[in-house]
PDB file of C-alpha atoms in Angstrom:
ATOM      1  CA  VAL A 256     142.858 112.937 125.639  1.00  0.00           C
ATOM      2  CA  ASP A 257     140.850 112.460 122.489  1.00  0.00           C
ATOM      3  CA  ALA A 258     140.937 115.777 120.602  1.00  0.00           C
ATOM      4  CA  ARG A 259     137.919 115.002 118.418  1.00  0.00           C
ATOM      5  CA  VAL A 260     135.135 117.541 118.393  1.00  0.00           C
ATOM      6  CA  LEU A 261     132.225 115.954 120.241  1.00  0.00           C
ATOM      7  CA  GLY A 262     129.772 118.719 119.462  1.00  0.00           C
ATOM      8  CA  PHE A 263     129.110 122.165 118.143  1.00  0.00           C
ATOM      9  CA  ALA A 264     126.408 124.822 118.181  1.00  0.00           C
ATOM     10  CA  THR A 265     125.262 126.891 115.239  1.00  0.00           C
ATOM     11  CA  GLN A 266     123.225 130.010 114.732  1.00  0.00           C
ATOM     12  CA  THR A 267     121.301 130.513 111.496  1.00  0.00           C
ATOM     13  CA  ARG A 268     118.359 132.604 110.369  1.00  0.00           C
ATOM     14  CA  GLU A 269     116.118 129.692 111.300  1.00  0.00           C
ATOM     15  CA  GLY A 270     117.395 129.538 114.887  1.00  0.00           C
ATOM     16  CA  TYR A 271     119.937 127.612 116.894  1.00  0.00           C
ATOM     17  CA  SER A 272     121.106 124.033 116.669  1.00  0.00           C
ATOM     18  CA  LEU A 273     123.255 121.892 118.908  1.00  0.00           C
ATOM     19  CA  TYR A 274     124.976 118.773 117.647  1.00  0.00           C
ATOM     20  CA  VAL A 275     126.555 116.093 119.840  1.00  0.00           C
ATOM     21  CA  GLU A 276     128.347 113.029 118.510  1.00  0.00           C
ATOM     22  CA  ASN A 277     126.152 109.954 118.766  1.00  0.00           C
ATOM     23  CA  GLY A 278     127.621 107.358 121.115  1.00  0.00           C
ATOM     24  CA  SER A 279     129.784 109.813 123.060  1.00  0.00           C
ATOM     25  CA  PRO A 280     130.548 108.736 126.628  1.00  0.00           C
ATOM     26  CA  ARG A 281     127.967 110.094 129.068  1.00  0.00           C
ATOM     27  CA  LEU A 282     130.226 112.572 130.874  1.00  0.00           C
ATOM     28  CA  ALA A 283     131.876 113.753 127.675  1.00  0.00           C
ATOM     29  CA  ALA A 284     128.448 114.377 126.161  1.00  0.00           C
ATOM     30  CA  THR A 285     127.225 116.120 129.324  1.00  0.00           C
ATOM     31  CA  GLY A 286     130.205 118.474 129.365  1.00  0.00           C
ATOM     32  CA  THR A 287     129.914 119.105 125.637  1.00  0.00           C
ATOM     33  CA  ILE A 288     126.226 119.945 125.963  1.00  0.00           C
ATOM     34  CA  ALA A 289     126.966 122.450 128.771  1.00  0.00           C
ATOM     35  CA  HIS A 290     129.721 124.005 126.647  1.00  0.00           C
ATOM     36  CA  GLU A 291     127.584 124.248 123.506  1.00  0.00           C
ATOM     37  CA  LEU A 292     124.493 125.498 125.344  1.00  0.00           C
ATOM     38  CA  THR A 293     126.691 128.312 126.655  1.00  0.00           C
ATOM     39  CA  HIS A 294     127.469 129.240 123.045  1.00  0.00           C
ATOM     40  CA  ILE A 295     123.748 129.357 122.278  1.00  0.00           C
ATOM     41  CA  TRP A 296     123.242 131.569 125.349  1.00  0.00           C
ATOM     42  CA  GLN A 297     126.021 133.843 124.039  1.00  0.00           C
ATOM     43  CA  TYR A 298     124.424 134.006 120.590  1.00  0.00           C
ATOM     44  CA  ARG A 299     121.104 134.971 122.154  1.00  0.00           C
ATOM     45  CA  ASN A 300     122.403 137.437 124.741  1.00  0.00           C
ATOM     46  CA  TRP A 301     125.541 139.052 123.368  1.00  0.00           C
ATOM     47  CA  ASP A 302     125.903 141.551 120.577  1.00  0.00           C
ATOM     48  CA  ALA A 303     128.684 139.878 118.576  1.00  0.00           C
ATOM     49  CA  ARG A 304     129.798 143.192 117.100  1.00  0.00           C
ATOM     50  CA  ALA A 305     130.012 144.815 120.554  1.00  0.00           C
ATOM     51  CA  ILE A 306     132.042 141.864 121.847  1.00  0.00           C
ATOM     52  CA  SER A 307     134.410 142.165 118.885  1.00  0.00           C
ATOM     53  CA  LEU A 308     134.789 145.917 119.375  1.00  0.00           C
ATOM     54  CA  ARG A 309     135.317 145.578 123.125  1.00  0.00           C
ATOM     55  CA  TYR A 310     137.869 142.749 123.082  1.00  0.00           C
ATOM     56  CA  GLY A 311     139.228 142.978 119.549  1.00  0.00           C
ATOM     57  CA  GLU A 312     138.491 140.646 116.662  1.00  0.00           C
ATOM     58  CA  ARG A 313     141.489 138.427 117.379  1.00  0.00           C
ATOM     59  CA  ASN A 314     140.503 138.031 121.056  1.00  0.00           C
ATOM     60  CA  SER A 315     136.797 137.359 120.568  1.00  0.00           C
ATOM     61  CA  LEU A 316     137.172 133.611 120.107  1.00  0.00           C
ATOM     62  CA  ALA A 317     139.049 133.380 123.443  1.00  0.00           C
ATOM     63  CA  VAL A 318     136.138 135.199 125.118  1.00  0.00           C
ATOM     64  CA  TYR A 319     133.541 132.856 123.616  1.00  0.00           C
ATOM     65  CA  GLU A 320     135.501 129.652 124.163  1.00  0.00           C
ATOM     66  CA  GLY A 321     136.880 130.673 127.550  1.00  0.00           C
ATOM     67  CA  MET A 322     133.421 131.306 128.955  1.00  0.00           C
ATOM     68  CA  SER A 323     132.043 128.094 127.453  1.00  0.00           C
ATOM     69  CA  SER A 324     134.921 126.084 128.900  1.00  0.00           C
ATOM     70  CA  TRP A 325     134.405 127.773 132.286  1.00  0.00           C
ATOM     71  CA  ALA A 326     130.676 126.924 132.172  1.00  0.00           C
ATOM     72  CA  GLN A 327     131.381 123.315 131.162  1.00  0.00           C
ATOM     73  CA  ILE A 328     133.733 122.728 134.087  1.00  0.00           C
ATOM     74  CA  GLN A 329     131.567 124.673 136.536  1.00  0.00           C
ATOM     75  CA  TYR A 330     128.557 122.588 135.519  1.00  0.00           C
ATOM     76  CA  LEU A 331     130.452 119.346 136.064  1.00  0.00           C
ATOM     77  CA  LEU A 332     131.358 120.582 139.551  1.00  0.00           C
ATOM     78  CA  HIS A 333     127.721 121.494 140.238  1.00  0.00           C
ATOM     79  CA  ILE A 334     126.512 118.020 139.318  1.00  0.00           C
ATOM     80  CA  ASN A 335     129.216 116.549 141.572  1.00  0.00           C
ATOM     81  CA  GLU A 336     131.295 115.031 138.786  1.00  0.00           C
ATOM     82  CA  ARG A 337     134.446 116.261 140.513  1.00  0.00           C
ATOM     83  CA  GLU A 338     136.970 113.876 138.990  1.00  0.00           C
ATOM     84  CA  ASP A 339     135.927 114.688 135.442  1.00  0.00           C
ATOM     85  CA  ALA A 340     135.715 118.416 136.252  1.00  0.00           C
ATOM     86  CA  GLU A 341     139.209 118.416 137.738  1.00  0.00           C
ATOM     87  CA  ARG A 342     140.582 116.442 134.785  1.00  0.00           C
ATOM     88  CA  GLN A 343     138.967 118.867 132.329  1.00  0.00           C
ATOM     89  CA  GLU A 344     140.211 121.835 134.346  1.00  0.00           C
ATOM     90  CA  ALA A 345     143.811 120.571 134.392  1.00  0.00           C
ATOM     91  CA  TYR A 346     143.700 119.820 130.661  1.00  0.00           C
ATOM     92  CA  THR A 347     142.160 123.197 129.776  1.00  0.00           C
ATOM     93  CA  LEU A 348     144.639 125.109 131.933  1.00  0.00           C
ATOM     94  CA  GLN A 349     147.468 123.518 129.926  1.00  0.00           C
ATOM     95  CA  ARG A 350     146.024 124.426 126.542  1.00  0.00           C
ATOM     96  CA  THR A 351     147.645 127.295 124.646  1.00  0.00           C
ATOM     97  CA  ASP A 352     144.777 127.869 122.198  1.00  0.00           C
ATOM     98  CA  GLU A 353     141.719 130.118 122.609  1.00  0.00           C
ATOM     99  CA  TYR A 354     140.074 127.601 124.922  1.00  0.00           C
ATOM    100  CA  GLY A 355     142.968 127.571 127.379  1.00  0.00           C
ATOM    101  CA  VAL A 356     143.811 131.279 127.160  1.00  0.00           C
ATOM    102  CA  GLY A 357     140.164 132.242 127.556  1.00  0.00           C
ATOM    103  CA  PHE A 358     139.524 129.759 130.355  1.00  0.00           C
ATOM    104  CA  ARG A 359     142.446 131.125 132.385  1.00  0.00           C
ATOM    105  CA  LEU A 360     141.024 134.648 132.053  1.00  0.00           C
ATOM    106  CA  PHE A 361     137.556 133.522 133.120  1.00  0.00           C
ATOM    107  CA  VAL A 362     138.696 131.395 136.054  1.00  0.00           C
ATOM    108  CA  GLU A 363     140.807 134.300 137.310  1.00  0.00           C
ATOM    109  CA  ARG A 364     137.800 136.658 137.167  1.00  0.00           C
ATOM    110  CA  TYR A 365     135.216 134.048 138.234  1.00  0.00           C
ATOM    111  CA  PRO A 366     136.783 131.421 140.510  1.00  0.00           C
ATOM    112  CA  LEU A 367     135.125 128.037 140.164  1.00  0.00           C
ATOM    113  CA  SER A 368     132.659 127.148 142.903  1.00  0.00           C
ATOM    114  CA  ARG A 369     133.750 123.810 144.283  1.00  0.00           C
ATOM    115  CA  ASN A 370     131.251 123.618 147.143  1.00  0.00           C
ATOM    116  CA  GLY A 371     128.041 123.626 145.116  1.00  0.00           C
ATOM    117  CA  ASP A 372     127.222 127.302 145.749  1.00  0.00           C
ATOM    118  CA  VAL A 373     125.157 128.511 142.810  1.00  0.00           C
ATOM    119  CA  ASP A 374     124.791 132.086 144.056  1.00  0.00           C
ATOM    120  CA  ILE A 375     128.202 133.153 142.798  1.00  0.00           C
ATOM    121  CA  ASP A 376     129.217 135.898 140.451  1.00  0.00           C
ATOM    122  CA  SER A 377     129.404 134.457 136.967  1.00  0.00           C
ATOM    123  CA  PRO A 378     129.986 135.681 133.416  1.00  0.00           C
ATOM    124  CA  PHE A 379     126.288 135.086 132.711  1.00  0.00           C
ATOM    125  CA  ARG A 380     125.482 138.162 134.797  1.00  0.00           C
ATOM    126  CA  HIS A 381     127.510 140.653 132.729  1.00  0.00           C
ATOM    127  CA  PRO A 382     127.050 141.955 129.169  1.00  0.00           C
ATOM    128  CA  PHE A 383     130.852 142.229 128.946  1.00  0.00           C
ATOM    129  CA  PRO A 384     132.123 139.331 131.048  1.00  0.00           C
ATOM    130  CA  LEU A 385     135.813 140.308 131.232  1.00  0.00           C
TER     131      LEU A 385
END
């Protein structure tokens, strides 16, 4: 697995920006875009201070990254990129950083839909997702 950062999202006074590495493989870029768009959704819909108070400052990154990783893998499943989704899922489940810890919490609360059902409970439906 290549551990390079393929993208990131930022929030400034001027708005939101999403950056993706030029020349990234198609599926890597697709997953990265889903992950980073989830961060932009979080920036727009969550009160960062309320999230920090609810989960604790040291746990907030796991909440943000866990949900974004969940959304990335769920999106890959929805577009029928099962092999890549399963590879990303296995890799993320093994991680011991905020991405892996957070993803395990999210997948326990919101099991991944593997059959294409989009009418599932998801963290996007809750102001406090965990």
